[in-house]
PDB file of C-alpha atoms in Angstrom:
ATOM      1  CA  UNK N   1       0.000   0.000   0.000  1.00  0.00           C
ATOM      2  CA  UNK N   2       1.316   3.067  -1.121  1.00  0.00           C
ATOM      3  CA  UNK N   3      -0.148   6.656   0.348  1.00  0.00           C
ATOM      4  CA  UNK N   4       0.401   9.586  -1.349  1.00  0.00           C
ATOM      5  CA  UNK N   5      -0.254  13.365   0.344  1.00  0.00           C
ATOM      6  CA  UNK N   6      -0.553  16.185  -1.689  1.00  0.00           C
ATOM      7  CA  UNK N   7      -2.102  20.147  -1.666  1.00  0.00           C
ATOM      8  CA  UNK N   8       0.055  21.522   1.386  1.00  0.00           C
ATOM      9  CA  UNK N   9       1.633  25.211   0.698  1.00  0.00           C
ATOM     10  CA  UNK N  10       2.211  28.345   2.114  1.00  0.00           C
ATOM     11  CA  UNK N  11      -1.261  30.282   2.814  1.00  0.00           C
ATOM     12  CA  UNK N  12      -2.065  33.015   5.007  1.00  0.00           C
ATOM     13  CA  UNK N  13      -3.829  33.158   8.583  1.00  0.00           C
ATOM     14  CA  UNK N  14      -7.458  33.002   7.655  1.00  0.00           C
ATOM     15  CA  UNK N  15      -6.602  30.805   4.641  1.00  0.00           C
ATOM     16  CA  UNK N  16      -7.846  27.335   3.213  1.00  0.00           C
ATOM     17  CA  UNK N  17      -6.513  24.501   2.102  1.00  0.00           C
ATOM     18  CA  UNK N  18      -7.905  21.138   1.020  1.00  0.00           C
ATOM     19  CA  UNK N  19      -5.553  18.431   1.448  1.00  0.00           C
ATOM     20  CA  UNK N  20      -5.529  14.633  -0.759  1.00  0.00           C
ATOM     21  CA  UNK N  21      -4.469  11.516   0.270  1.00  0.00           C
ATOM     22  CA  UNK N  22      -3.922   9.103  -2.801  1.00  0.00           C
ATOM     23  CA  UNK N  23      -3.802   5.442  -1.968  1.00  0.00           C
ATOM     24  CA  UNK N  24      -2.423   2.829  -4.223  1.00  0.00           C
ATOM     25  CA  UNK N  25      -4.411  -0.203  -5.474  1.00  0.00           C
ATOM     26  CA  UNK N  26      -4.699  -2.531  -3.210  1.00  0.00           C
ATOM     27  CA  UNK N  27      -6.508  -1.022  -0.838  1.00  0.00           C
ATOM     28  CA  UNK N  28      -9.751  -2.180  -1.355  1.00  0.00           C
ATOM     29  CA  UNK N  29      -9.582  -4.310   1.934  1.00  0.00           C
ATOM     30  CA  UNK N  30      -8.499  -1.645   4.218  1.00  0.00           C
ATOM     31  CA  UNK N  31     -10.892   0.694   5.632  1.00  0.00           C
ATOM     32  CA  UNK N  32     -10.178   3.401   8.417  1.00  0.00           C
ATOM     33  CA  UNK N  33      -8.081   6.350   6.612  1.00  0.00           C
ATOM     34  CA  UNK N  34      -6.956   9.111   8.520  1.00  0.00           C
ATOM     35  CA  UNK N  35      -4.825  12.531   8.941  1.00  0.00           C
ATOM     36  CA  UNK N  36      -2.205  13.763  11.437  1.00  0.00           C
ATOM     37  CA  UNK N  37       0.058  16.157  11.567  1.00  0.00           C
ATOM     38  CA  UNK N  38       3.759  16.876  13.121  1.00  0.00           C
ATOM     39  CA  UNK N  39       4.000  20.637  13.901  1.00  0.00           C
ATOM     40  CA  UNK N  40       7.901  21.549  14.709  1.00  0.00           C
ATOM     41  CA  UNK N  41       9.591  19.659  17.066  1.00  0.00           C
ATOM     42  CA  UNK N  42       6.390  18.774  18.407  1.00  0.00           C
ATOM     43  CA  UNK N  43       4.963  15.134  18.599  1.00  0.00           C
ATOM     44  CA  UNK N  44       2.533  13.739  15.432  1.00  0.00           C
ATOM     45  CA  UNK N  45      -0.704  14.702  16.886  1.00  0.00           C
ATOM     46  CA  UNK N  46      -4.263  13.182  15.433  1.00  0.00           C
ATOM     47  CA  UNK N  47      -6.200  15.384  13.297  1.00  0.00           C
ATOM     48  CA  UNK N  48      -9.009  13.714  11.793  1.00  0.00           C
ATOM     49  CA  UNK N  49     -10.224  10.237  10.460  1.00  0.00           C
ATOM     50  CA  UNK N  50     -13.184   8.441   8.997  1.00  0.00           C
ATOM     51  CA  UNK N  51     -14.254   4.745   8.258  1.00  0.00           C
ATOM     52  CA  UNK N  52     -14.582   3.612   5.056  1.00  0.00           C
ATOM     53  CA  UNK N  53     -18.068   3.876   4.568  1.00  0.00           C
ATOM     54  CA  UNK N  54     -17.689   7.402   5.735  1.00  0.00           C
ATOM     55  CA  UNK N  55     -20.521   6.168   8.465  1.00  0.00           C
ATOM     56  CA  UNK N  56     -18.244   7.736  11.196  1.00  0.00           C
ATOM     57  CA  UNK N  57     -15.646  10.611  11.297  1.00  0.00           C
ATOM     58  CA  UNK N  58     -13.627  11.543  14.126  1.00  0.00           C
ATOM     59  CA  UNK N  59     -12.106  14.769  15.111  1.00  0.00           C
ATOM     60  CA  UNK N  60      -9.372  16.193  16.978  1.00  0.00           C
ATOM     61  CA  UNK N  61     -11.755  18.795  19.265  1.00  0.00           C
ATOM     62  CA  UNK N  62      -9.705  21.420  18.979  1.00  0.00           C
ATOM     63  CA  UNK N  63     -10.147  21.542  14.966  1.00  0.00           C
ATOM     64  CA  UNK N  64     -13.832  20.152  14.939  1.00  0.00           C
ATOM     65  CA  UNK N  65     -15.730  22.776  12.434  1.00  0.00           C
ATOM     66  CA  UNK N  66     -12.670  24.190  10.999  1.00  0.00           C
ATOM     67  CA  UNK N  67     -11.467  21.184   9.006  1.00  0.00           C
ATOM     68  CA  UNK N  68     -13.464  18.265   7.033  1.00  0.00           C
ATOM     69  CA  UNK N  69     -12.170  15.080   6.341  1.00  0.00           C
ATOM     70  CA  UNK N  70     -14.199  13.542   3.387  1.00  0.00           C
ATOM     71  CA  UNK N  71     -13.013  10.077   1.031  1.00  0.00           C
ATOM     72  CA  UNK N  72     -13.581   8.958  -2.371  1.00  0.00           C
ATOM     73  CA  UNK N  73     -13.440   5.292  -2.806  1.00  0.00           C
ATOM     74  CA  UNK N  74     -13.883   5.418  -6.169  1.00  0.00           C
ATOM     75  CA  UNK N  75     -10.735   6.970  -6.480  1.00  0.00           C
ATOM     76  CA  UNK N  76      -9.410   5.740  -3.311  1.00  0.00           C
ATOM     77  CA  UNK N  77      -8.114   9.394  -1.958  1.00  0.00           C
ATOM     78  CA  UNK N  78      -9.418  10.994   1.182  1.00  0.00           C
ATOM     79  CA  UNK N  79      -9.522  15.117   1.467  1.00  0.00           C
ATOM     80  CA  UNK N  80      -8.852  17.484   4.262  1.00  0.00           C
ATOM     81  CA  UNK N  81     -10.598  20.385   4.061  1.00  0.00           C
ATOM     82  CA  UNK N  82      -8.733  23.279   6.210  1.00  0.00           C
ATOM     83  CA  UNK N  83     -10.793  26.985   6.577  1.00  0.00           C
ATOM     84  CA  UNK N  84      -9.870  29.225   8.681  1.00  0.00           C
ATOM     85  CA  UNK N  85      -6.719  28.129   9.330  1.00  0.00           C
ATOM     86  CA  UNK N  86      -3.946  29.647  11.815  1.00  0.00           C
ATOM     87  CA  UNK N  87      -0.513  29.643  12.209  1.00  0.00           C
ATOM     88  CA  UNK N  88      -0.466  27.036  14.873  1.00  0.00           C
ATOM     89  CA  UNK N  89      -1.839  24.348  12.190  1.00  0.00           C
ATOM     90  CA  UNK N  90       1.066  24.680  10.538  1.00  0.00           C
ATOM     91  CA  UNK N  91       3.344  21.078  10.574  1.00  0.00           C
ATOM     92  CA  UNK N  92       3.561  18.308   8.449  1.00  0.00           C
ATOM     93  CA  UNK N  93       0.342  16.577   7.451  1.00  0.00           C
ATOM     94  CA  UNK N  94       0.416  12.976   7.068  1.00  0.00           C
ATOM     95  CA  UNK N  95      -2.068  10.789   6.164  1.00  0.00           C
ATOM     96  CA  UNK N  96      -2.638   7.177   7.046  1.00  0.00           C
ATOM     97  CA  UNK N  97      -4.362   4.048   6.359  1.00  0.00           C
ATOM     98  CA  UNK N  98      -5.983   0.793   8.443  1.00  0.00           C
ATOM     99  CA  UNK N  99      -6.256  -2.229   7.574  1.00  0.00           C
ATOM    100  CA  UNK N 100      -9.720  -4.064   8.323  1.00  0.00           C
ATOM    101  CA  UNK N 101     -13.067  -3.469   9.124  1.00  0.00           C
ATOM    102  CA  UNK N 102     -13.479  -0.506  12.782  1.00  0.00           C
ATOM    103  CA  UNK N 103     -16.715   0.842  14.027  1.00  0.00           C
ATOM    104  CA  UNK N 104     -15.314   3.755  15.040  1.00  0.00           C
ATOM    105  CA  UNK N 105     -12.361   5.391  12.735  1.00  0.00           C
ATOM    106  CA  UNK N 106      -9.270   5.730  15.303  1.00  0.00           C
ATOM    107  CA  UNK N 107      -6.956   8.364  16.436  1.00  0.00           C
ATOM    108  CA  UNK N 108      -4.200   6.518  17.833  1.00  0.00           C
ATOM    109  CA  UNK N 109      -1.288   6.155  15.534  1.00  0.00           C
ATOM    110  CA  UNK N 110      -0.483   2.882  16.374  1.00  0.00           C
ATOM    111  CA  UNK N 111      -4.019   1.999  15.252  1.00  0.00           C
ATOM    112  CA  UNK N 112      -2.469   2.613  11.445  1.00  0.00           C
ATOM    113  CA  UNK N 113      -0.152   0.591   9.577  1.00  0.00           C
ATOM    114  CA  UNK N 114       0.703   2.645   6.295  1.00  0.00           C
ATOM    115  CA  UNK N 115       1.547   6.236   6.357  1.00  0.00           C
ATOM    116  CA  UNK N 116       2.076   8.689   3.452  1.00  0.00           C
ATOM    117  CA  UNK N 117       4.872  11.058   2.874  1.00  0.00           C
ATOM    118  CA  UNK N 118       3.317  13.897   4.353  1.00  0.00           C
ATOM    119  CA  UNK N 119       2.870  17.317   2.850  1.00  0.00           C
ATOM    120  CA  UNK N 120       4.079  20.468   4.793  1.00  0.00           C
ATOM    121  CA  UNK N 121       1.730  23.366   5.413  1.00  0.00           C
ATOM    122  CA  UNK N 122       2.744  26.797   6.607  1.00  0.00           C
ATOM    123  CA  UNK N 123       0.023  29.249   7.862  1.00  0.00           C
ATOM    124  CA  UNK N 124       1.556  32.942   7.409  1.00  0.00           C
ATOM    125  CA  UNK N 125       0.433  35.264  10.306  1.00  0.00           C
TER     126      UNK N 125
END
């Protein structure tokens, strides 16, 4: 399985972004997909995740109603929708996939066994 993370960039405070994660074929087994992110010299933290039936989503609290995780599985890719966004989002954004069926889509990292590249977005203040 092979993720690949695209749309980070430079954008300023107030700014959106929409992130993609682009999974390889293969995946058709695995289900939870999810985002996190690595701000500078910080830890990865959990940002966002959903199933693959997009029946559940899950949510960091502090970013609930500022960013929107969302999938395709026709093209296998999951989005991140970012609005408002503020210098303190900006890290590393990584996004990650599990393999097997979840009820609820997980923010532990260790939940996930394939991780993507990550792409790095700066928010300008």
């Amino acid at each position: 399985v092979q993720l690949q993370a695209s749309g980070g960039g430079l954008v300023q405070a107030g700014g959106s972004l929409r992130l993609s994660c682009a999974a390889s074929a293969g995946t058709l087994y695995n289900d939870a997909m999810g985002w996190f992110r690595q701000p500078p010299g910080k830890e990865r933290e959990f940002v966002a995740a959903i199933t693959r039936r997009a029946d559940d989503t899950n949510y960091a609290a502090s970013l609930k109603g500022r960013f929107t995780i969302s999938r395709d599985n026709a093209k296998n890719t999951i989005y991140l929708q970012m609005n408002s966004l503020k210098p303190e989002d900006s890290a590393v954004y990584y996004c990650a996939t599990k393999v097997g069926w979840v009820r609820r889509a997980p923010s532990s990292p260790a939940a996930y066994e394939y991780w993507g590249q990550g792409t790095e977005v700066t928010v300008s203040s």
